[in-house]
Amino acid sequence: MKRMYRLWHAAGLKVPRKRWKKRATGVSANACHVQPAASPNDVWTWDFLQASTLKGSTVRFLNIVDEYSRQCLAIKAGRSITSEDAIDTLAELFAMYGVPKRLRCDNGPEFISKAIKNWLATIGVEVLYIEPGSPWQNGVCESFNSRLRDEYLQQTELVSFEDARLKARAWREDFNDRRPHSSLGYLTPSEFARRCAASATVAALPSLQQHSDTLVTLPVS
């Protein structure tokens, strides 16, 4: 070994240093208690969970929640979820609910992919990366994940990937439509979201009326 070292040194050779991929670090300023959601579609949060089928196959769940209404917008289940899958899921949700202003998440490899970051930047969605090792900074999603884990994943057996999808859909419907939340004045997330939408519509009526009053009616020739 010493001889080899001397030969390498004499030849001016160096062992190349391994370059580690730089990851987004996130900051505490992006925590949910520092930048809370102020209205529906202000901040969405997303994260992954993992479980296994009876045969031992890994099932991944991508969970997306509106932080203000607590409404679960999607639970996507599959063997693996690529950045393209995540983009397709978000695009579908944007078409259904509108585009959120911000997305809060950790700095896991799924969320820092160039494809996702570039796509979100193109449509003007700000990404709030929390600090590494600080899941409490994404508290709304962590609370949701805990319920999903305790009430669904640990209470049922997943026979297959399709079985996981069907059961996740049923649990999501129950969570959104039948379960009141104390933080929402004991309304369900779906009912709370509907009331928020109705209030926003009523608030917009005076400005719409004022705008219509300024329209000029052209004379009929």
JSON list of C-alpha atoms in Angstrom, two decimals:
[
{"chain": "A", "resi": 1, "resn": "MET", "atom": "CA", "xyz": [0.00, 0.00, 0.00]},
{"chain": "A", "resi": 2, "resn": "LYS", "atom": "CA", "xyz": [2.83, 2.41, 0.87]},
{"chain": "A", "resi": 3, "resn": "ARG", "atom": "CA", "xyz": [4.62, 1.57, -2.37]},
{"chain": "A", "resi": 4, "resn": "MET", "atom": "CA", "xyz": [1.46, 2.19, -4.37]},
{"chain": "A", "resi": 5, "resn": "TYR", "atom": "CA", "xyz": [0.98, 5.47, -2.57]},
{"chain": "A", "resi": 6, "resn": "ARG", "atom": "CA", "xyz": [4.56, 6.54, -3.46]},
{"chain": "A", "resi": 7, "resn": "LEU", "atom": "CA", "xyz": [4.00, 5.63, -7.12]},
{"chain": "A", "resi": 8, "resn": "TRP", "atom": "CA", "xyz": [0.75, 7.59, -7.24]},
{"chain": "A", "resi": 9, "resn": "HIS", "atom": "CA", "xyz": [2.46, 10.54, -5.56]},
{"chain": "A", "resi": 10, "resn": "ALA", "atom": "CA", "xyz": [5.46, 10.42, -7.90]},
{"chain": "A", "resi": 11, "resn": "ALA", "atom": "CA", "xyz": [3.18, 10.36, -10.94]},
{"chain": "A", "resi": 12, "resn": "GLY", "atom": "CA", "xyz": [1.22, 13.31, -9.62]},
{"chain": "A", "resi": 13, "resn": "LEU", "atom": "CA", "xyz": [-2.02, 11.33, -9.51]},
{"chain": "A", "resi": 14, "resn": "LYS", "atom": "CA", "xyz": [-4.90, 12.07, -7.17]},
{"chain": "A", "resi": 15, "resn": "VAL", "atom": "CA", "xyz": [-7.94, 10.09, -6.16]},
{"chain": "A", "resi": 16, "resn": "PRO", "atom": "CA", "xyz": [-10.95, 12.00, -7.48]},
{"chain": "A", "resi": 17, "resn": "ARG", "atom": "CA", "xyz": [-13.21, 13.29, -4.78]},
{"chain": "A", "resi": 18, "resn": "LYS", "atom": "CA", "xyz": [-16.75, 12.04, -4.81]},
{"chain": "A", "resi": 19, "resn": "ARG", "atom": "CA", "xyz": [-19.14, 14.85, -5.54]},
{"chain": "A", "resi": 20, "resn": "TRP", "atom": "CA", "xyz": [-22.34, 14.70, -3.59]},
{"chain": "A", "resi": 21, "resn": "LYS", "atom": "CA", "xyz": [-25.53, 15.91, -5.18]},
{"chain": "A", "resi": 22, "resn": "LYS", "atom": "CA", "xyz": [-26.55, 19.20, -3.65]},
{"chain": "A", "resi": 23, "resn": "ARG", "atom": "CA", "xyz": [-30.03, 19.11, -2.16]},
{"chain": "A", "resi": 24, "resn": "ALA", "atom": "CA", "xyz": [-32.37, 21.90, -1.23]},
{"chain": "A", "resi": 25, "resn": "THR", "atom": "CA", "xyz": [-31.90, 22.52, 2.48]},
{"chain": "A", "resi": 26, "resn": "GLY", "atom": "CA", "xyz": [-35.05, 24.41, 3.35]},
{"chain": "A", "resi": 27, "resn": "VAL", "atom": "CA", "xyz": [-35.40, 27.08, 6.01]},
{"chain": "A", "resi": 28, "resn": "SER", "atom": "CA", "xyz": [-37.39, 27.48, 9.21]},
{"chain": "A", "resi": 29, "resn": "ALA", "atom": "CA", "xyz": [-39.08, 30.54, 7.70]},
{"chain": "A", "resi": 30, "resn": "ASN", "atom": "CA", "xyz": [-41.09, 28.14, 5.54]},
{"chain": "A", "resi": 31, "resn": "ALA", "atom": "CA", "xyz": [-42.65, 26.38, 8.56]},
{"chain": "A", "resi": 32, "resn": "CYS", "atom": "CA", "xyz": [-46.44, 26.15, 8.75]},
{"chain": "A", "resi": 33, "resn": "HIS", "atom": "CA", "xyz": [-46.60, 28.24, 11.95]},
{"chain": "A", "resi": 34, "resn": "VAL", "atom": "CA", "xyz": [-44.45, 30.97, 10.38]},
{"chain": "A", "resi": 35, "resn": "GLN", "atom": "CA", "xyz": [-46.23, 31.11, 7.03]},
{"chain": "A", "resi": 36, "resn": "PRO", "atom": "CA", "xyz": [-49.72, 29.71, 7.72]},
{"chain": "A", "resi": 37, "resn": "ALA", "atom": "CA", "xyz": [-52.33, 29.33, 5.03]},
{"chain": "A", "resi": 38, "resn": "ALA", "atom": "CA", "xyz": [-54.70, 32.32, 4.90]},
{"chain": "A", "resi": 39, "resn": "SER", "atom": "CA", "xyz": [-57.38, 30.90, 2.61]},
{"chain": "A", "resi": 40, "resn": "PRO", "atom": "CA", "xyz": [-58.21, 27.85, 0.49]},
{"chain": "A", "resi": 41, "resn": "ASN", "atom": "CA", "xyz": [-55.71, 27.35, -2.32]},
{"chain": "A", "resi": 42, "resn": "ASP", "atom": "CA", "xyz": [-53.17, 29.50, -0.50]},
{"chain": "A", "resi": 43, "resn": "VAL", "atom": "CA", "xyz": [-50.94, 26.63, 0.67]},
{"chain": "A", "resi": 44, "resn": "TRP", "atom": "CA", "xyz": [-51.10, 22.99, -0.31]},
{"chain": "A", "resi": 45, "resn": "THR", "atom": "CA", "xyz": [-48.92, 20.47, 1.47]},
{"chain": "A", "resi": 46, "resn": "TRP", "atom": "CA", "xyz": [-47.76, 17.09, 0.19]},
{"chain": "A", "resi": 47, "resn": "ASP", "atom": "CA", "xyz": [-45.76, 14.15, 1.43]},
{"chain": "A", "resi": 48, "resn": "PHE", "atom": "CA", "xyz": [-45.20, 10.41, 0.97]},
{"chain": "A", "resi": 49, "resn": "LEU", "atom": "CA", "xyz": [-46.13, 7.41, 3.10]},
{"chain": "A", "resi": 50, "resn": "GLN", "atom": "CA", "xyz": [-45.16, 3.80, 2.58]},
{"chain": "A", "resi": 51, "resn": "ALA", "atom": "CA", "xyz": [-46.83, 0.47, 3.36]},
{"chain": "A", "resi": 52, "resn": "SER", "atom": "CA", "xyz": [-46.74, -3.15, 2.18]},
{"chain": "A", "resi": 53, "resn": "THR", "atom": "CA", "xyz": [-49.21, -5.58, 0.64]},
{"chain": "A", "resi": 54, "resn": "LEU", "atom": "CA", "xyz": [-49.81, -9.05, 2.05]},
{"chain": "A", "resi": 55, "resn": "LYS", "atom": "CA", "xyz": [-47.26, -10.37, -0.45]},
{"chain": "A", "resi": 56, "resn": "GLY", "atom": "CA", "xyz": [-44.63, -7.92, 0.76]},
{"chain": "A", "resi": 57, "resn": "SER", "atom": "CA", "xyz": [-44.75, -5.51, -2.17]},
{"chain": "A", "resi": 58, "resn": "THR", "atom": "CA", "xyz": [-44.11, -1.89, -1.27]},
{"chain": "A", "resi": 59, "resn": "VAL", "atom": "CA", "xyz": [-46.96, 0.58, -1.80]},
{"chain": "A", "resi": 60, "resn": "ARG", "atom": "CA", "xyz": [-46.25, 4.28, -1.87]},
{"chain": "A", "resi": 61, "resn": "PHE", "atom": "CA", "xyz": [-48.87, 6.93, -1.12]},
{"chain": "A", "resi": 62, "resn": "LEU", "atom": "CA", "xyz": [-48.62, 10.53, -2.29]},
{"chain": "A", "resi": 63, "resn": "ASN", "atom": "CA", "xyz": [-50.88, 12.66, -0.07]},
{"chain": "A", "resi": 64, "resn": "ILE", "atom": "CA", "xyz": [-51.90, 16.20, -1.00]},
{"chain": "A", "resi": 65, "resn": "VAL", "atom": "CA", "xyz": [-53.84, 18.39, 1.46]},
{"chain": "A", "resi": 66, "resn": "ASP", "atom": "CA", "xyz": [-55.13, 21.96, 1.42]},
{"chain": "A", "resi": 67, "resn": "GLU", "atom": "CA", "xyz": [-53.73, 23.40, 4.66]},
{"chain": "A", "resi": 68, "resn": "TYR", "atom": "CA", "xyz": [-56.52, 25.92, 5.23]},
{"chain": "A", "resi": 69, "resn": "SER", "atom": "CA", "xyz": [-59.56, 23.69, 4.70]},
{"chain": "A", "resi": 70, "resn": "ARG", "atom": "CA", "xyz": [-57.78, 20.47, 5.76]},
{"chain": "A", "resi": 71, "resn": "GLN", "atom": "CA", "xyz": [-59.37, 18.90, 2.69]},
{"chain": "A", "resi": 72, "resn": "CYS", "atom": "CA", "xyz": [-57.50, 15.88, 1.34]},
{"chain": "A", "resi": 73, "resn": "LEU", "atom": "CA", "xyz": [-57.23, 16.61, -2.37]},
{"chain": "A", "resi": 74, "resn": "ALA", "atom": "CA", "xyz": [-55.60, 13.34, -3.37]},
{"chain": "A", "resi": 75, "resn": "ILE", "atom": "CA", "xyz": [-54.14, 10.07, -2.14]},
{"chain": "A", "resi": 76, "resn": "LYS", "atom": "CA", "xyz": [-52.26, 8.52, -5.03]},
{"chain": "A", "resi": 77, "resn": "ALA", "atom": "CA", "xyz": [-51.16, 4.93, -4.43]},
{"chain": "A", "resi": 78, "resn": "GLY", "atom": "CA", "xyz": [-48.79, 2.84, -6.52]},
{"chain": "A", "resi": 79, "resn": "ARG", "atom": "CA", "xyz": [-45.70, 0.67, -6.63]},
{"chain": "A", "resi": 80, "resn": "SER", "atom": "CA", "xyz": [-43.60, 3.74, -7.31]},
{"chain": "A", "resi": 81, "resn": "ILE", "atom": "CA", "xyz": [-44.46, 7.38, -7.91]},
{"chain": "A", "resi": 82, "resn": "THR", "atom": "CA", "xyz": [-42.16, 9.25, -10.28]},
{"chain": "A", "resi": 83, "resn": "SER", "atom": "CA", "xyz": [-41.81, 12.99, -10.74]},
{"chain": "A", "resi": 84, "resn": "GLU", "atom": "CA", "xyz": [-43.93, 12.63, -13.89]},
{"chain": "A", "resi": 85, "resn": "ASP", "atom": "CA", "xyz": [-46.65, 10.92, -11.84]},
{"chain": "A", "resi": 86, "resn": "ALA", "atom": "CA", "xyz": [-46.53, 13.74, -9.28]},
{"chain": "A", "resi": 87, "resn": "ILE", "atom": "CA", "xyz": [-46.79, 16.38, -12.02]},
{"chain": "A", "resi": 88, "resn": "ASP", "atom": "CA", "xyz": [-49.75, 14.59, -13.63]},
{"chain": "A", "resi": 89, "resn": "THR", "atom": "CA", "xyz": [-51.51, 14.40, -10.25]},
{"chain": "A", "resi": 90, "resn": "LEU", "atom": "CA", "xyz": [-50.93, 18.07, -9.53]},
{"chain": "A", "resi": 91, "resn": "ALA", "atom": "CA", "xyz": [-52.04, 19.11, -13.02]},
{"chain": "A", "resi": 92, "resn": "GLU", "atom": "CA", "xyz": [-55.30, 17.22, -12.55]},
{"chain": "A", "resi": 93, "resn": "LEU", "atom": "CA", "xyz": [-55.88, 18.84, -9.15]},
{"chain": "A", "resi": 94, "resn": "PHE", "atom": "CA", "xyz": [-55.07, 22.31, -10.53]},
{"chain": "A", "resi": 95, "resn": "ALA", "atom": "CA", "xyz": [-57.77, 21.80, -13.17]},
{"chain": "A", "resi": 96, "resn": "MET", "atom": "CA", "xyz": [-60.28, 20.75, -10.48]},
{"chain": "A", "resi": 97, "resn": "TYR", "atom": "CA", "xyz": [-59.51, 23.17, -7.63]},
{"chain": "A", "resi": 98, "resn": "GLY", "atom": "CA", "xyz": [-57.40, 25.92, -9.17]},
{"chain": "A", "resi": 99, "resn": "VAL", "atom": "CA", "xyz": [-53.67, 26.60, -8.81]},
{"chain": "A", "resi": 100, "resn": "PRO", "atom": "CA", "xyz": [-52.42, 27.18, -5.25]},
{"chain": "A", "resi": 101, "resn": "LYS", "atom": "CA", "xyz": [-50.06, 30.02, -4.47]},
{"chain": "A", "resi": 102, "resn": "ARG", "atom": "CA", "xyz": [-47.62, 27.84, -2.53]},
{"chain": "A", "resi": 103, "resn": "LEU", "atom": "CA", "xyz": [-46.69, 24.20, -1.93]},
{"chain": "A", "resi": 104, "resn": "ARG", "atom": "CA", "xyz": [-45.09, 23.17, 1.38]},
{"chain": "A", "resi": 105, "resn": "CYS", "atom": "CA", "xyz": [-42.96, 20.03, 1.58]},
{"chain": "A", "resi": 106, "resn": "ASP", "atom": "CA", "xyz": [-39.72, 18.59, 2.88]},
{"chain": "A", "resi": 107, "resn": "ASN", "atom": "CA", "xyz": [-36.55, 18.36, 0.82]},
{"chain": "A", "resi": 108, "resn": "GLY", "atom": "CA", "xyz": [-36.90, 14.70, -0.11]},
{"chain": "A", "resi": 109, "resn": "PRO", "atom": "CA", "xyz": [-35.55, 13.64, -3.51]},
{"chain": "A", "resi": 110, "resn": "GLU", "atom": "CA", "xyz": [-39.05, 13.38, -4.96]},
{"chain": "A", "resi": 111, "resn": "PHE", "atom": "CA", "xyz": [-39.77, 17.05, -4.34]},
{"chain": "A", "resi": 112, "resn": "ILE", "atom": "CA", "xyz": [-36.47, 18.58, -5.44]},
{"chain": "A", "resi": 113, "resn": "SER", "atom": "CA", "xyz": [-36.37, 16.97, -8.88]},
{"chain": "A", "resi": 114, "resn": "LYS", "atom": "CA", "xyz": [-35.64, 19.48, -11.63]},
{"chain": "A", "resi": 115, "resn": "ALA", "atom": "CA", "xyz": [-38.75, 18.42, -13.54]},
{"chain": "A", "resi": 116, "resn": "ILE", "atom": "CA", "xyz": [-41.08, 19.30, -10.65]},
{"chain": "A", "resi": 117, "resn": "LYS", "atom": "CA", "xyz": [-39.25, 22.49, -9.65]},
{"chain": "A", "resi": 118, "resn": "ASN", "atom": "CA", "xyz": [-39.13, 23.80, -13.22]},
{"chain": "A", "resi": 119, "resn": "TRP", "atom": "CA", "xyz": [-42.77, 22.95, -13.88]},
{"chain": "A", "resi": 120, "resn": "LEU", "atom": "CA", "xyz": [-43.98, 24.66, -10.70]},
{"chain": "A", "resi": 121, "resn": "ALA", "atom": "CA", "xyz": [-41.81, 27.70, -11.42]},
{"chain": "A", "resi": 122, "resn": "THR", "atom": "CA", "xyz": [-43.29, 27.94, -14.93]},
{"chain": "A", "resi": 123, "resn": "ILE", "atom": "CA", "xyz": [-46.85, 28.20, -13.60]},
{"chain": "A", "resi": 124, "resn": "GLY", "atom": "CA", "xyz": [-45.88, 30.50, -10.73]},
{"chain": "A", "resi": 125, "resn": "VAL", "atom": "CA", "xyz": [-46.25, 28.20, -7.71]},
{"chain": "A", "resi": 126, "resn": "GLU", "atom": "CA", "xyz": [-43.82, 28.96, -4.89]},
{"chain": "A", "resi": 127, "resn": "VAL", "atom": "CA", "xyz": [-42.31, 25.92, -3.12]},
{"chain": "A", "resi": 128, "resn": "LEU", "atom": "CA", "xyz": [-41.81, 26.19, 0.65]},
{"chain": "A", "resi": 129, "resn": "TYR", "atom": "CA", "xyz": [-39.09, 23.72, 1.66]},
{"chain": "A", "resi": 130, "resn": "ILE", "atom": "CA", "xyz": [-38.93, 23.07, 5.39]},
{"chain": "A", "resi": 131, "resn": "GLU", "atom": "CA", "xyz": [-35.70, 22.42, 7.27]},
{"chain": "A", "resi": 132, "resn": "PRO", "atom": "CA", "xyz": [-34.28, 18.86, 7.08]},
{"chain": "A", "resi": 133, "resn": "GLY", "atom": "CA", "xyz": [-35.24, 16.73, 10.07]},
{"chain": "A", "resi": 134, "resn": "SER", "atom": "CA", "xyz": [-38.01, 19.13, 11.14]},
{"chain": "A", "resi": 135, "resn": "PRO", "atom": "CA", "xyz": [-41.30, 17.41, 10.27]},
{"chain": "A", "resi": 136, "resn": "TRP", "atom": "CA", "xyz": [-43.20, 19.59, 12.76]},
{"chain": "A", "resi": 137, "resn": "GLN", "atom": "CA", "xyz": [-42.61, 22.51, 10.38]},
{"chain": "A", "resi": 138, "resn": "ASN", "atom": "CA", "xyz": [-45.01, 20.72, 8.04]},
{"chain": "A", "resi": 139, "resn": "GLY", "atom": "CA", "xyz": [-47.46, 20.04, 10.85]},
{"chain": "A", "resi": 140, "resn": "VAL", "atom": "CA", "xyz": [-50.72, 19.90, 8.88]},
{"chain": "A", "resi": 141, "resn": "CYS", "atom": "CA", "xyz": [-49.40, 17.18, 6.59]},
{"chain": "A", "resi": 142, "resn": "GLU", "atom": "CA", "xyz": [-47.79, 15.30, 9.47]},
{"chain": "A", "resi": 143, "resn": "SER", "atom": "CA", "xyz": [-51.11, 15.29, 11.33]},
{"chain": "A", "resi": 144, "resn": "PHE", "atom": "CA", "xyz": [-52.89, 14.00, 8.25]},
{"chain": "A", "resi": 145, "resn": "ASN", "atom": "CA", "xyz": [-50.25, 11.31, 7.67]},
{"chain": "A", "resi": 146, "resn": "SER", "atom": "CA", "xyz": [-50.59, 10.19, 11.28]},
{"chain": "A", "resi": 147, "resn": "ARG", "atom": "CA", "xyz": [-54.35, 9.73, 10.90]},
{"chain": "A", "resi": 148, "resn": "LEU", "atom": "CA", "xyz": [-53.96, 7.92, 7.61]},
{"chain": "A", "resi": 149, "resn": "ARG", "atom": "CA", "xyz": [-51.38, 5.60, 9.13]},
{"chain": "A", "resi": 150, "resn": "ASP", "atom": "CA", "xyz": [-53.30, 4.88, 12.34]},
{"chain": "A", "resi": 151, "resn": "GLU", "atom": "CA", "xyz": [-56.81, 4.66, 10.92]},
{"chain": "A", "resi": 152, "resn": "TYR", "atom": "CA", "xyz": [-56.17, 3.08, 7.54]},
{"chain": "A", "resi": 153, "resn": "LEU", "atom": "CA", "xyz": [-52.76, 1.54, 6.97]},
{"chain": "A", "resi": 154, "resn": "GLN", "atom": "CA", "xyz": [-52.54, -0.14, 10.40]},
{"chain": "A", "resi": 155, "resn": "GLN", "atom": "CA", "xyz": [-56.19, -1.20, 10.46]},
{"chain": "A", "resi": 156, "resn": "THR", "atom": "CA", "xyz": [-56.48, -2.99, 7.12]},
{"chain": "A", "resi": 157, "resn": "GLU", "atom": "CA", "xyz": [-54.64, -5.50, 4.97]},
{"chain": "A", "resi": 158, "resn": "LEU", "atom": "CA", "xyz": [-53.64, -4.45, 1.49]},
{"chain": "A", "resi": 159, "resn": "VAL", "atom": "CA", "xyz": [-54.19, -7.33, -0.91]},
{"chain": "A", "resi": 160, "resn": "SER", "atom": "CA", "xyz": [-52.90, -5.60, -4.03]},
{"chain": "A", "resi": 161, "resn": "PHE", "atom": "CA", "xyz": [-52.13, -2.18, -5.47]},
{"chain": "A", "resi": 162, "resn": "GLU", "atom": "CA", "xyz": [-55.67, -1.85, -6.77]},
{"chain": "A", "resi": 163, "resn": "ASP", "atom": "CA", "xyz": [-57.01, -2.81, -3.35]},
{"chain": "A", "resi": 164, "resn": "ALA", "atom": "CA", "xyz": [-54.82, -0.12, -1.79]},
{"chain": "A", "resi": 165, "resn": "ARG", "atom": "CA", "xyz": [-56.21, 2.47, -4.22]},
{"chain": "A", "resi": 166, "resn": "LEU", "atom": "CA", "xyz": [-59.84, 1.54, -3.57]},
{"chain": "A", "resi": 167, "resn": "LYS", "atom": "CA", "xyz": [-59.44, 1.55, 0.21]},
{"chain": "A", "resi": 168, "resn": "ALA", "atom": "CA", "xyz": [-57.51, 4.84, 0.13]},
{"chain": "A", "resi": 169, "resn": "ARG", "atom": "CA", "xyz": [-60.31, 6.41, -1.92]},
{"chain": "A", "resi": 170, "resn": "ALA", "atom": "CA", "xyz": [-62.95, 5.24, 0.56]},
{"chain": "A", "resi": 171, "resn": "TRP", "atom": "CA", "xyz": [-60.93, 6.52, 3.53]},
{"chain": "A", "resi": 172, "resn": "ARG", "atom": "CA", "xyz": [-60.39, 9.89, 1.82]},
{"chain": "A", "resi": 173, "resn": "GLU", "atom": "CA", "xyz": [-64.12, 10.29, 1.18]},
{"chain": "A", "resi": 174, "resn": "ASP", "atom": "CA", "xyz": [-64.87, 9.52, 4.83]},
{"chain": "A", "resi": 175, "resn": "PHE", "atom": "CA", "xyz": [-62.18, 11.95, 5.99]},
{"chain": "A", "resi": 176, "resn": "ASN", "atom": "CA", "xyz": [-63.46, 14.79, 3.78]},
{"chain": "A", "resi": 177, "resn": "ASP", "atom": "CA", "xyz": [-67.22, 14.30, 3.91]},
{"chain": "A", "resi": 178, "resn": "ARG", "atom": "CA", "xyz": [-68.14, 12.65, 7.19]},
{"chain": "A", "resi": 179, "resn": "ARG", "atom": "CA", "xyz": [-65.59, 13.65, 9.80]},
{"chain": "A", "resi": 180, "resn": "PRO", "atom": "CA", "xyz": [-65.90, 17.03, 11.56]},
{"chain": "A", "resi": 181, "resn": "HIS", "atom": "CA", "xyz": [-62.73, 18.80, 12.69]},
{"chain": "A", "resi": 182, "resn": "SER", "atom": "CA", "xyz": [-62.50, 20.91, 15.82]},
{"chain": "A", "resi": 183, "resn": "SER", "atom": "CA", "xyz": [-60.08, 23.30, 14.05]},
{"chain": "A", "resi": 184, "resn": "LEU", "atom": "CA", "xyz": [-62.80, 23.93, 11.44]},
{"chain": "A", "resi": 185, "resn": "GLY", "atom": "CA", "xyz": [-65.55, 24.72, 13.93]},
{"chain": "A", "resi": 186, "resn": "TYR", "atom": "CA", "xyz": [-66.61, 21.07, 13.88]},
{"chain": "A", "resi": 187, "resn": "LEU", "atom": "CA", "xyz": [-67.36, 21.15, 10.15]},
{"chain": "A", "resi": 188, "resn": "THR", "atom": "CA", "xyz": [-66.10, 18.53, 7.75]},
{"chain": "A", "resi": 189, "resn": "PRO", "atom": "CA", "xyz": [-63.30, 19.66, 5.39]},
{"chain": "A", "resi": 190, "resn": "SER", "atom": "CA", "xyz": [-65.64, 19.48, 2.39]},
{"chain": "A", "resi": 191, "resn": "GLU", "atom": "CA", "xyz": [-68.34, 21.58, 4.07]},
{"chain": "A", "resi": 192, "resn": "PHE", "atom": "CA", "xyz": [-65.78, 24.09, 5.32]},
{"chain": "A", "resi": 193, "resn": "ALA", "atom": "CA", "xyz": [-64.33, 24.41, 1.79]},
{"chain": "A", "resi": 194, "resn": "ARG", "atom": "CA", "xyz": [-67.84, 24.95, 0.35]},
{"chain": "A", "resi": 195, "resn": "ARG", "atom": "CA", "xyz": [-68.58, 27.69, 2.89]},
{"chain": "A", "resi": 196, "resn": "CYS", "atom": "CA", "xyz": [-65.28, 29.40, 2.14]},
{"chain": "A", "resi": 197, "resn": "ALA", "atom": "CA", "xyz": [-66.09, 29.36, -1.58]},
{"chain": "A", "resi": 198, "resn": "ALA", "atom": "CA", "xyz": [-69.56, 30.76, -0.92]},
{"chain": "A", "resi": 199, "resn": "SER", "atom": "CA", "xyz": [-68.16, 33.54, 1.27]},
{"chain": "A", "resi": 200, "resn": "ALA", "atom": "CA", "xyz": [-65.62, 34.46, -1.39]},
{"chain": "A", "resi": 201, "resn": "THR", "atom": "CA", "xyz": [-68.39, 34.67, -3.98]},
{"chain": "A", "resi": 202, "resn": "VAL", "atom": "CA", "xyz": [-70.51, 36.94, -1.78]},
{"chain": "A", "resi": 203, "resn": "ALA", "atom": "CA", "xyz": [-67.52, 39.16, -1.04]},
{"chain": "A", "resi": 204, "resn": "ALA", "atom": "CA", "xyz": [-66.84, 39.54, -4.77]},
{"chain": "A", "resi": 205, "resn": "LEU", "atom": "CA", "xyz": [-70.42, 40.61, -5.63]},
{"chain": "A", "resi": 206, "resn": "PRO", "atom": "CA", "xyz": [-70.06, 44.35, -4.72]},
{"chain": "A", "resi": 207, "resn": "SER", "atom": "CA", "xyz": [-66.98, 44.73, -6.90]},
{"chain": "A", "resi": 208, "resn": "LEU", "atom": "CA", "xyz": [-68.72, 42.94, -9.77]},
{"chain": "A", "resi": 209, "resn": "GLN", "atom": "CA", "xyz": [-71.76, 45.19, -9.38]},
{"chain": "A", "resi": 210, "resn": "GLN", "atom": "CA", "xyz": [-69.56, 48.29, -9.33]},
{"chain": "A", "resi": 211, "resn": "HIS", "atom": "CA", "xyz": [-67.81, 47.07, -12.46]},
{"chain": "A", "resi": 212, "resn": "SER", "atom": "CA", "xyz": [-71.11, 46.48, -14.27]},
{"chain": "A", "resi": 213, "resn": "ASP", "atom": "CA", "xyz": [-72.34, 49.97, -13.33]},
{"chain": "A", "resi": 214, "resn": "THR", "atom": "CA", "xyz": [-69.39, 51.49, -15.15]},
{"chain": "A", "resi": 215, "resn": "LEU", "atom": "CA", "xyz": [-70.18, 49.75, -18.43]},
{"chain": "A", "resi": 216, "resn": "VAL", "atom": "CA", "xyz": [-71.37, 52.07, -21.18]},
{"chain": "A", "resi": 217, "resn": "THR", "atom": "CA", "xyz": [-74.40, 50.99, -23.18]},
{"chain": "A", "resi": 218, "resn": "LEU", "atom": "CA", "xyz": [-73.92, 51.71, -26.86]},
{"chain": "A", "resi": 219, "resn": "PRO", "atom": "CA", "xyz": [-76.92, 53.30, -28.62]},
{"chain": "A", "resi": 220, "resn": "VAL", "atom": "CA", "xyz": [-78.77, 51.15, -31.12]},
{"chain": "A", "resi": 221, "resn": "SER", "atom": "CA", "xyz": [-78.55, 52.62, -34.60]}
]
